[in-house]
GROMACS .gro file of N, CA and C in nm:
model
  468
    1UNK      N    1   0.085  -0.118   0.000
    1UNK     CA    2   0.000   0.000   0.000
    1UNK      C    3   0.089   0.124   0.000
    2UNK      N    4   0.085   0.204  -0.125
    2UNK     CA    5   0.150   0.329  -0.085
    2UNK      C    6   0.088   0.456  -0.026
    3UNK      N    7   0.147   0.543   0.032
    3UNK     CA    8   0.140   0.649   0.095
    3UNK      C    9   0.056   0.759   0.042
    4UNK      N   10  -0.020   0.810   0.133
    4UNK     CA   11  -0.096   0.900   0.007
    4UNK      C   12   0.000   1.087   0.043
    5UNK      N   13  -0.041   1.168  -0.036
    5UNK     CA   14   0.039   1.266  -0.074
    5UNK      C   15   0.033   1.344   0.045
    6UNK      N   16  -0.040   1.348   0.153
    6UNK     CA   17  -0.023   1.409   0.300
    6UNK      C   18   0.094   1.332   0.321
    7UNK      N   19   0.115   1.257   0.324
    7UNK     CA   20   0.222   1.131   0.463
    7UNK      C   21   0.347   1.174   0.490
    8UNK      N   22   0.411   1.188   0.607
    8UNK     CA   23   0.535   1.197   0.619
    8UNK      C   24   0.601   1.106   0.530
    9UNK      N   25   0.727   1.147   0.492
    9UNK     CA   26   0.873   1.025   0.441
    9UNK      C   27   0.947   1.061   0.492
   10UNK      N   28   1.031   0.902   0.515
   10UNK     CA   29   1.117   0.924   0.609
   10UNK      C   30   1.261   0.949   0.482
   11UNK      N   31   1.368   1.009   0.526
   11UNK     CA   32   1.494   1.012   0.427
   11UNK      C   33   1.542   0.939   0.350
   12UNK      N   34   1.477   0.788   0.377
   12UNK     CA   35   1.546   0.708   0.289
   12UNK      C   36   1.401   0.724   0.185
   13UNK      N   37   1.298   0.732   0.195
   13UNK     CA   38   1.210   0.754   0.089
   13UNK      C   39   1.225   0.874   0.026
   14UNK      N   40   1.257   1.007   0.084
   14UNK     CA   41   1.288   1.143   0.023
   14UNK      C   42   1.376   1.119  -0.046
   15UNK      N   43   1.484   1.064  -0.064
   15UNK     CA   44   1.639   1.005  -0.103
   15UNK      C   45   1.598   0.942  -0.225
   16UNK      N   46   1.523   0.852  -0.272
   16UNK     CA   47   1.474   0.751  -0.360
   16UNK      C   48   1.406   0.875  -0.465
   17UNK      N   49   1.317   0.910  -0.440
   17UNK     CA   50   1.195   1.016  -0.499
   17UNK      C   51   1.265   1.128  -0.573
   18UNK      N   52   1.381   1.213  -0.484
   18UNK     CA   53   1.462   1.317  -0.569
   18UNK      C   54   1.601   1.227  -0.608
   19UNK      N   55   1.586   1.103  -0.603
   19UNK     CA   56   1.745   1.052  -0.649
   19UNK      C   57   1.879   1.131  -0.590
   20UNK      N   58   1.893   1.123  -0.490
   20UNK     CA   59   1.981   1.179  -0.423
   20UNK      C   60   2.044   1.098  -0.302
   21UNK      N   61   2.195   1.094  -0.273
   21UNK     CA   62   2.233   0.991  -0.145
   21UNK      C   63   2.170   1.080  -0.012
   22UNK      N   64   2.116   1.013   0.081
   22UNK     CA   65   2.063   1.036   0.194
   22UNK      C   66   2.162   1.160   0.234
   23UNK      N   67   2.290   1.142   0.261
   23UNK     CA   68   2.382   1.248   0.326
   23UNK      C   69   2.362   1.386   0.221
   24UNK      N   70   2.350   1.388   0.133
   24UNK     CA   71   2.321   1.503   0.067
   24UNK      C   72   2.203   1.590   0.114
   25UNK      N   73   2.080   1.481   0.150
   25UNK     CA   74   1.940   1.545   0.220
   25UNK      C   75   2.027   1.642   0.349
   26UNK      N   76   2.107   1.530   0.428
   26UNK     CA   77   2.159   1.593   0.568
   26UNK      C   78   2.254   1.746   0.533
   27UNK      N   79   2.332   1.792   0.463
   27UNK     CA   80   2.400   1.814   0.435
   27UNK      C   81   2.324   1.953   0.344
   28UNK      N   82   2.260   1.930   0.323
   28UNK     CA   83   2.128   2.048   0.261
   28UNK      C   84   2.067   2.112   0.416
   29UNK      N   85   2.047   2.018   0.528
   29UNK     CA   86   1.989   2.065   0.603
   29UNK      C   87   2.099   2.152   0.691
   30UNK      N   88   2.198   2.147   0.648
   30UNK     CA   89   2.304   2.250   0.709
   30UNK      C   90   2.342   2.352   0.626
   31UNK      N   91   2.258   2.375   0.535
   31UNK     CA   92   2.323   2.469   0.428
   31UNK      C   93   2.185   2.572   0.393
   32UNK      N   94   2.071   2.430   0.428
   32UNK     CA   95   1.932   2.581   0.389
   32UNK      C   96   1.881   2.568   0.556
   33UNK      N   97   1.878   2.660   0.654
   33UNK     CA   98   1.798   2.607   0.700
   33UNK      C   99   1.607   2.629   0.735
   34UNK      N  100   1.548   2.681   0.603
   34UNK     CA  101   1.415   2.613   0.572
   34UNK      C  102   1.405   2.504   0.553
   35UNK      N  103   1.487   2.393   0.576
   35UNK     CA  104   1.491   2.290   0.565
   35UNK      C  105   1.446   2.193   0.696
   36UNK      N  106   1.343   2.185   0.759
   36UNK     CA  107   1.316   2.152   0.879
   36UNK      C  108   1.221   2.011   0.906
   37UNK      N  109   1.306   1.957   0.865
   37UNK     CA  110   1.200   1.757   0.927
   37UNK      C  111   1.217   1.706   1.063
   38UNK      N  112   1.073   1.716   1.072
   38UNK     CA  113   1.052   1.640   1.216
   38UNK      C  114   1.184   1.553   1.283
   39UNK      N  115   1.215   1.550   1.398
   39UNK     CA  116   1.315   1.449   1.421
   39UNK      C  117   1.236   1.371   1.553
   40UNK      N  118   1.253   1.278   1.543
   40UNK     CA  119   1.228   1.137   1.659
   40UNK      C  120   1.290   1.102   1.716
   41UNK      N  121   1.267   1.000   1.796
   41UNK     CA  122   1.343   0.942   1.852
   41UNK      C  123   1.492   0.886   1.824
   42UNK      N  124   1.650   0.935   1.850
   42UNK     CA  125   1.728   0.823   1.780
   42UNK      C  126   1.737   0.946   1.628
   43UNK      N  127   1.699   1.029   1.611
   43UNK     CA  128   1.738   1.113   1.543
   43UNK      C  129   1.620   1.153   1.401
   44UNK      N  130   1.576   1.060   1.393
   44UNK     CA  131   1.494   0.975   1.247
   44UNK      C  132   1.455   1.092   1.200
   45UNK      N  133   1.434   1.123   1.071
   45UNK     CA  134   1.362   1.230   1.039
   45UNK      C  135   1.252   1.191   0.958
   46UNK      N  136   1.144   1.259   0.977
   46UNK     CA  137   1.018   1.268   0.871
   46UNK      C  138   0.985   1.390   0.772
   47UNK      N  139   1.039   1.346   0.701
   47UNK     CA  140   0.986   1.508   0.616
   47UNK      C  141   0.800   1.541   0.567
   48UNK      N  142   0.789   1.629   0.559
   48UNK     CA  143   0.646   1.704   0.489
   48UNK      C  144   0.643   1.707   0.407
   49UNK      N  145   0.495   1.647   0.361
   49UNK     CA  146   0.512   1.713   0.179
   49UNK      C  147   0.579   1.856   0.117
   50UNK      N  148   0.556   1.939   0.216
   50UNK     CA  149   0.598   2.089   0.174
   50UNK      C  150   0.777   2.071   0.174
   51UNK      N  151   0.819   2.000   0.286
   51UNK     CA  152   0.995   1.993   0.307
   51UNK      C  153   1.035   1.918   0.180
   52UNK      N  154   0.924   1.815   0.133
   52UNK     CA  155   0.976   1.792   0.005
   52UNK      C  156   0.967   1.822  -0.136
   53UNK      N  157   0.896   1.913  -0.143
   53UNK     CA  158   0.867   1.985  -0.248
   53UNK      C  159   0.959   2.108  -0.235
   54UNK      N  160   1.009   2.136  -0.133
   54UNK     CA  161   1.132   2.233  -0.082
   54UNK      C  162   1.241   2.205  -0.152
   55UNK      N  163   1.256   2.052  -0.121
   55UNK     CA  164   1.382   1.986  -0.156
   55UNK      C  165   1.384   1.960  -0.312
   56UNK      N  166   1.302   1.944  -0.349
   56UNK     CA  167   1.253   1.935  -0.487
   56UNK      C  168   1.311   2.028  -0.578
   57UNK      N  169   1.268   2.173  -0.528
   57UNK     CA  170   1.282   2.299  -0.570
   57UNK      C  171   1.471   2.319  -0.560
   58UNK      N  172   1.501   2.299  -0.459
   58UNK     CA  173   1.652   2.325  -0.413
   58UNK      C  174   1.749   2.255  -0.553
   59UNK      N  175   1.701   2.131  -0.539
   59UNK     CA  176   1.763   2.021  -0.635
   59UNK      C  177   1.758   2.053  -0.792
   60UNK      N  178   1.636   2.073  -0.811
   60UNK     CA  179   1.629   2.156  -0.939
   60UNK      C  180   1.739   2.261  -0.955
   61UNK      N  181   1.721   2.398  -0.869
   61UNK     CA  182   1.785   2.496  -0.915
   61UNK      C  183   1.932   2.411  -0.936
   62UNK      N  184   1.987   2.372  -0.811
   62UNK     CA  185   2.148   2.329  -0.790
   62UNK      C  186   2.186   2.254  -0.934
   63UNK      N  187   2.065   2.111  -0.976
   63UNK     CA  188   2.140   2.003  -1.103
   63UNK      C  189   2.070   2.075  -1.189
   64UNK      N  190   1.970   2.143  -1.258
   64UNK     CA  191   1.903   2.111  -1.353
   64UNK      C  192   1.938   2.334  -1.425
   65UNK      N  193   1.984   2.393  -1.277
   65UNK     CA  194   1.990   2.537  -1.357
   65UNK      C  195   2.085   2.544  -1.309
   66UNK      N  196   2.153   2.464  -1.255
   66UNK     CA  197   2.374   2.529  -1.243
   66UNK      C  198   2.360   2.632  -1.117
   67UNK      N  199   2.284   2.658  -1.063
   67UNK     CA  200   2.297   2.721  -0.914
   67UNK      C  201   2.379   2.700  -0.797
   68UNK      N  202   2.432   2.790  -0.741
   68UNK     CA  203   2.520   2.753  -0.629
   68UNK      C  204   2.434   2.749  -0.510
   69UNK      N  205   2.538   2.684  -0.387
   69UNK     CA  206   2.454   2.659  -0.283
   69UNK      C  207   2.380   2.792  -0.218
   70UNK      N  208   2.495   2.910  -0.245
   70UNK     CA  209   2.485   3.056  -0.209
   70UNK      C  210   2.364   3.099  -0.297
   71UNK      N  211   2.348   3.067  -0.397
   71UNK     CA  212   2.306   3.128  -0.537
   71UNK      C  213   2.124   3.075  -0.489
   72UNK      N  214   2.140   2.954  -0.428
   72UNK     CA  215   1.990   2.943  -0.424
   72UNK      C  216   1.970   2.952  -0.237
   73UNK      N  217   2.065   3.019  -0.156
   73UNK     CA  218   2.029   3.087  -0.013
   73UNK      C  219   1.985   3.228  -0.075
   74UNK      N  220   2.057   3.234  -0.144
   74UNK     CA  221   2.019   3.408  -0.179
   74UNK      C  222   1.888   3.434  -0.265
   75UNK      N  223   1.848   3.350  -0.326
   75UNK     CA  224   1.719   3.341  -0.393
   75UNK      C  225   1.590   3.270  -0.255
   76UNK      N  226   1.626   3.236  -0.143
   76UNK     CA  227   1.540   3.165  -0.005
   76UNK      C  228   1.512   3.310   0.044
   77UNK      N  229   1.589   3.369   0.036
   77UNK     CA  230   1.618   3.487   0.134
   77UNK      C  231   1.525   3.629   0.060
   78UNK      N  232   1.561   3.618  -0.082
   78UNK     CA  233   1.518   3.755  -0.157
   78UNK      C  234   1.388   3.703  -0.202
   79UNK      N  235   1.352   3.626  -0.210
   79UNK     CA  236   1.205   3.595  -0.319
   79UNK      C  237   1.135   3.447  -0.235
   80UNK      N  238   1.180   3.373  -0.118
   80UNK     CA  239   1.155   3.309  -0.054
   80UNK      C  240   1.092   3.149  -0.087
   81UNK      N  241   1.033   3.073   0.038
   81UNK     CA  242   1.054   2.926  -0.036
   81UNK      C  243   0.936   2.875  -0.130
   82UNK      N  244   0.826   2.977  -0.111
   82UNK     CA  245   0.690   2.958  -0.229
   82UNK      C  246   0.783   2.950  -0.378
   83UNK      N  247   0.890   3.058  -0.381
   83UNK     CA  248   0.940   3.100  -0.517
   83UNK      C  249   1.021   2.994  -0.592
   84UNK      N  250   1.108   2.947  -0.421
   84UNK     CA  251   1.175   2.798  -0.507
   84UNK      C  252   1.129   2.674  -0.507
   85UNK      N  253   1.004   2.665  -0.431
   85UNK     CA  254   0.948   2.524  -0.430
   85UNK      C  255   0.872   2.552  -0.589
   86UNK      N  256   0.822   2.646  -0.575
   86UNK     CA  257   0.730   2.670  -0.775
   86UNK      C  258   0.858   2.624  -0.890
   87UNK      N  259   1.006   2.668  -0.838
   87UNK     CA  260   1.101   2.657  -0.962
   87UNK      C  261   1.075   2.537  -1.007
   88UNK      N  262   1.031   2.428  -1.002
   88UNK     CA  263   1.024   2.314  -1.022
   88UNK      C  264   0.909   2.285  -1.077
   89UNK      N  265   0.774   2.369  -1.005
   89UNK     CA  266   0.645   2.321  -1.079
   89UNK      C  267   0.605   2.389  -1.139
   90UNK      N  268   0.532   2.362  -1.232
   90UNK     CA  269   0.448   2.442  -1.332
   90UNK      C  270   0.251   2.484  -1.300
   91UNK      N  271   0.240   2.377  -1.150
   91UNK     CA  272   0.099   2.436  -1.107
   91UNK      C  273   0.031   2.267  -1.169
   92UNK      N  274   0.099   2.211  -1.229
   92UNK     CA  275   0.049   2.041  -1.289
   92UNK      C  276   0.126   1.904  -1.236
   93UNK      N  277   0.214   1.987  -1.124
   93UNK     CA  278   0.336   1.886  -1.060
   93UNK      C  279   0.442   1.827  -1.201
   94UNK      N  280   0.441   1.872  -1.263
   94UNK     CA  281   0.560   1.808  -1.384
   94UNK      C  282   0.684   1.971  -1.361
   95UNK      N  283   0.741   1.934  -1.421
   95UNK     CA  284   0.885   1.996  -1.432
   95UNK      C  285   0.840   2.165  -1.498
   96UNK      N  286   0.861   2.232  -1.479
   96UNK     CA  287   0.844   2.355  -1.576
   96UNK      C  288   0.887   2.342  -1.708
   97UNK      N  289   0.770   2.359  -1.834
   97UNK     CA  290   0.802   2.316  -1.960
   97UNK      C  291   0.939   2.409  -1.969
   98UNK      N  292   1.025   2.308  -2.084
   98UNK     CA  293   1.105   2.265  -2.093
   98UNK      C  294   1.255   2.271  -2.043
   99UNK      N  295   1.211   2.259  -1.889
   99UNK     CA  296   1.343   2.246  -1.767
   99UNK      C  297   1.411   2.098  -1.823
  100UNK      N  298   1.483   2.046  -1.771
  100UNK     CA  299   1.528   1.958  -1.782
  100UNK      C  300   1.636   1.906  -1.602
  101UNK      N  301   1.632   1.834  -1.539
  101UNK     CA  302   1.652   1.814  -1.389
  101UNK      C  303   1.757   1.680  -1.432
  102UNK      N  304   1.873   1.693  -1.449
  102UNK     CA  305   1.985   1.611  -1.451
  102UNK      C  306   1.974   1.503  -1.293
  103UNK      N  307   2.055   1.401  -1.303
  103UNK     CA  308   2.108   1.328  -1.172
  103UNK      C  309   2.225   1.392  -1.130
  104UNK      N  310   2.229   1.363  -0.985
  104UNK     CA  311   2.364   1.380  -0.940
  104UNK      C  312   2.473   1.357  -1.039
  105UNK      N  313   2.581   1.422  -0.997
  105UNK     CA  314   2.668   1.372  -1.077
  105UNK      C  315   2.751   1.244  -1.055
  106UNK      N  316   2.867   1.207  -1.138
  106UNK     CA  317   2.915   1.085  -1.112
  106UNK      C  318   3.018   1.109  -0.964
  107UNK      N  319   3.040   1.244  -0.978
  107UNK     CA  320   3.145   1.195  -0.831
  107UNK      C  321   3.070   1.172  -0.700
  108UNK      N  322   2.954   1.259  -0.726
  108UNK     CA  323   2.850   1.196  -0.609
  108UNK      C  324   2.802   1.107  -0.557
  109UNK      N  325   2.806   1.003  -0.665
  109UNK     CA  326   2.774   0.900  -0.653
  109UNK      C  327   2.896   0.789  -0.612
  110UNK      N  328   3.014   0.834  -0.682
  110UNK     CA  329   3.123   0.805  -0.605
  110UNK      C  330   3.202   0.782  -0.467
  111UNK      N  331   3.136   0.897  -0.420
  111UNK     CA  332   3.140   0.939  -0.253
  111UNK      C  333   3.045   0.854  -0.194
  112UNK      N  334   2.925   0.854  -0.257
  112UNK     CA  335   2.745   0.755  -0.143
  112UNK      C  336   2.814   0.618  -0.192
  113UNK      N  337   2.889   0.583  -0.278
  113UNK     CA  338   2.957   0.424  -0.314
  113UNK      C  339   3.049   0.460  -0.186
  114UNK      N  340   3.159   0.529  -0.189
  114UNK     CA  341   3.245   0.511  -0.065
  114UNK      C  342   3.208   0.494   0.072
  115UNK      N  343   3.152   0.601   0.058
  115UNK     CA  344   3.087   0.606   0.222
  115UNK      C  345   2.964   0.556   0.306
  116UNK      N  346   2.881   0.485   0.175
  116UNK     CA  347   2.751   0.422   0.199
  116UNK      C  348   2.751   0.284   0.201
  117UNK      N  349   2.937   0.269   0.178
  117UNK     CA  350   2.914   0.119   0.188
  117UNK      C  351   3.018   0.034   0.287
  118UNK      N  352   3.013   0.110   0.432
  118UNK     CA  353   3.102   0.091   0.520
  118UNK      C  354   3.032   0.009   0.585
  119UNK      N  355   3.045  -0.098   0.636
  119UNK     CA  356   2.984  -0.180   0.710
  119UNK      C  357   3.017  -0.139   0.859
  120UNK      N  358   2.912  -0.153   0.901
  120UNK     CA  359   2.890  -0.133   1.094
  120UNK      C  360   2.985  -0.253   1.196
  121UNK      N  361   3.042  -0.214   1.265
  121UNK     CA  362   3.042  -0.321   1.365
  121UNK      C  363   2.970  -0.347   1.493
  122UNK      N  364   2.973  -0.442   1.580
  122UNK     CA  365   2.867  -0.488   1.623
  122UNK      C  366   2.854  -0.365   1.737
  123UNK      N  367   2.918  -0.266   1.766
  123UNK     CA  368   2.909  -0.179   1.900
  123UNK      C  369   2.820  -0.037   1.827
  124UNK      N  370   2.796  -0.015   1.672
  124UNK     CA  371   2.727   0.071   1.625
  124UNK      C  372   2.846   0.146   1.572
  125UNK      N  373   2.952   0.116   1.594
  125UNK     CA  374   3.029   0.209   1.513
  125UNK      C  375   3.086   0.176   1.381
  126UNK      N  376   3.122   0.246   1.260
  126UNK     CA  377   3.144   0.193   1.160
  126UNK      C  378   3.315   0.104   1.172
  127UNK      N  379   3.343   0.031   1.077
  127UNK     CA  380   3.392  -0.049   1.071
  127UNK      C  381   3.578  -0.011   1.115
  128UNK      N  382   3.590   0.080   1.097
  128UNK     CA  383   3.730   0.157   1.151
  128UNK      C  384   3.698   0.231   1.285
  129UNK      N  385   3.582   0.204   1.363
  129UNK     CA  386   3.571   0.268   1.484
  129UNK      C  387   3.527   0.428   1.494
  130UNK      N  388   3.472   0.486   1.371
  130UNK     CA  389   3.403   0.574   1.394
  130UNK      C  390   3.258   0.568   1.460
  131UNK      N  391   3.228   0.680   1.540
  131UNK     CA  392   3.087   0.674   1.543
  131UNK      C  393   3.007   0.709   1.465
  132UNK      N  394   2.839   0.662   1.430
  132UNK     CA  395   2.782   0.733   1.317
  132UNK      C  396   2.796   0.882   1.326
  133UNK      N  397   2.757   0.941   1.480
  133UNK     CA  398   2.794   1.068   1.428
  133UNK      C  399   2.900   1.175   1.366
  134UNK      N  400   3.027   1.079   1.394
  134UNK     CA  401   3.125   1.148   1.306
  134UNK      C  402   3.147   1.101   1.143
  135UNK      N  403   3.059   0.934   1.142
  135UNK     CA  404   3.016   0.944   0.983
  135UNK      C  405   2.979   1.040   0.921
  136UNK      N  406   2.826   1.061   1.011
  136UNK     CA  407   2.737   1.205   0.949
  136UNK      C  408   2.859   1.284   0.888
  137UNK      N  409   2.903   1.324   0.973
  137UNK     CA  410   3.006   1.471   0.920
  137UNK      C  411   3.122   1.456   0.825
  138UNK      N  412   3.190   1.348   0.790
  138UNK     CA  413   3.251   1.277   0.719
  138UNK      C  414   3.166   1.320   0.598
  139UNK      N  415   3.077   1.258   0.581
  139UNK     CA  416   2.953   1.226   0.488
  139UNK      C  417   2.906   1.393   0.406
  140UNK      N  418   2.908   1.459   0.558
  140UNK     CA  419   2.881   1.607   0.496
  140UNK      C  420   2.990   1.693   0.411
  141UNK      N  421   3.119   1.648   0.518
  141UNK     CA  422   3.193   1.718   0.417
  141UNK      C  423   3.236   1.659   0.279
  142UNK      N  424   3.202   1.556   0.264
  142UNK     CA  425   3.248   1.488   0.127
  142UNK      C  426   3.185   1.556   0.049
  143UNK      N  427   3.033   1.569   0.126
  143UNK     CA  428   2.941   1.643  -0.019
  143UNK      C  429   2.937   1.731  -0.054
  144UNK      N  430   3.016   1.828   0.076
  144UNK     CA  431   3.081   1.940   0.044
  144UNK      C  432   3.197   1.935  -0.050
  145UNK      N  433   3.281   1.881  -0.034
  145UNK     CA  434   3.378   1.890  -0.168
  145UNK      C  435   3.348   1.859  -0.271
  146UNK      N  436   3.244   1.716  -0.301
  146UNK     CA  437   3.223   1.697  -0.461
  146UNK      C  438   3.153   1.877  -0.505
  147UNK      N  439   3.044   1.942  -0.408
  147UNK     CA  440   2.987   2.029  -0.491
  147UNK      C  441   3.105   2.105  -0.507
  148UNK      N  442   3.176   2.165  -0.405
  148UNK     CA  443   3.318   2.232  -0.472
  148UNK      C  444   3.382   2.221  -0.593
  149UNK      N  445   3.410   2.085  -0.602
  149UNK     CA  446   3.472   2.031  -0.732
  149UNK      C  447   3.379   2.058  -0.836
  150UNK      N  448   3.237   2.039  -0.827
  150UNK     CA  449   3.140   2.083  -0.896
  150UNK      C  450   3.133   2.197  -0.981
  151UNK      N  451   3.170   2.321  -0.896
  151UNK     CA  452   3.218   2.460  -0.884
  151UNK      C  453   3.315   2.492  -0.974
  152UNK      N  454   3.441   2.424  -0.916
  152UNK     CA  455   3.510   2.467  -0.986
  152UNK      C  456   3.514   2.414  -1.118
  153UNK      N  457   3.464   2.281  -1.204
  153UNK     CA  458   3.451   2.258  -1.307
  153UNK      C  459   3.369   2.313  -1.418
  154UNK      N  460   3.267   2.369  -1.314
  154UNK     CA  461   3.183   2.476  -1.351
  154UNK      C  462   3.301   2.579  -1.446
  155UNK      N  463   3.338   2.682  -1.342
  155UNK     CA  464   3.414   2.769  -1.346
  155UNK      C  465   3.481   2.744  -1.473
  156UNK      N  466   3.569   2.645  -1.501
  156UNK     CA  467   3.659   2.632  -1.632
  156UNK      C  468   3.651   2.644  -1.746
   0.00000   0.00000   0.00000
């Protein structure tokens, strides 16, 4: 039975839906913060339809119009999140005729291969004795550098 369009999702379903590695969701939430999902117990997050149609909007500008992370705080800030959750819709939920919304790129995916595929050991910490929470941040800054690298390839 799937979910109807009220329902919370949890990150690994938000993750699936915009095609994006989970740490990128986290890692957005330190960079916009209109970015606000419920947290639970143990950390869990639930996002809103609206947080994901947020995220929606974010993702668009960043893969699909070459926006920087600055480039779309400064568009949250001047014209706000009605303006960038719409960048994405056209009022019919499809893409704004003729946007086009790329995937991550390949180094991104490079990094959620590296770092998404560390196996746990049995005390909860990953397999070299980190804790998840210094995964998290591991995780963040990676995604911070691929978009850097992003940047600067941009740039060239």
């Amino acid at each position: 039975m799937s979910k109807g369009p009220d329902a919370f999702r949890t990150i690994s379903e938000v993750a699936e839906v915009l095609d994006l590695p989970q740490h990128v969701l986290r890692f957005w939430e330190t960079r916009f913060r209109q970015i606000k999902p419920l947290k639970r117990g143990g950390g869990r997050r639930y996002y809103r339809p609206e947080d994901v149609a947020l995220l929606r909007g974010i993702r668009y500008l960043l893969y699909g119009e070459g926006y920087t992370i600055r480039g779309v705080q400064r568009t949250l800030k001047e014209k706000g999140i009605q303006h960038v959750t719409d960048a994405f819709v056209d009022g019919t939920g499809g893409p704004v005729e003729g946007a086009t919304v790329s995937t991550p790129t390949e180094d991104m995916a490079a990094v959620e291969a590296l770092v998404g595929s560390r196996p746990e050991s049995s005390n909860g910490s990953g397999a070299d004795g980190l804790a998840g929470e210094d995964i998290d941040r591991l995780q963040t800054t990676l995604a911070e550098l691929v978009e850097l690298k992003r940047l600067l390839d941009q740039a060239r």
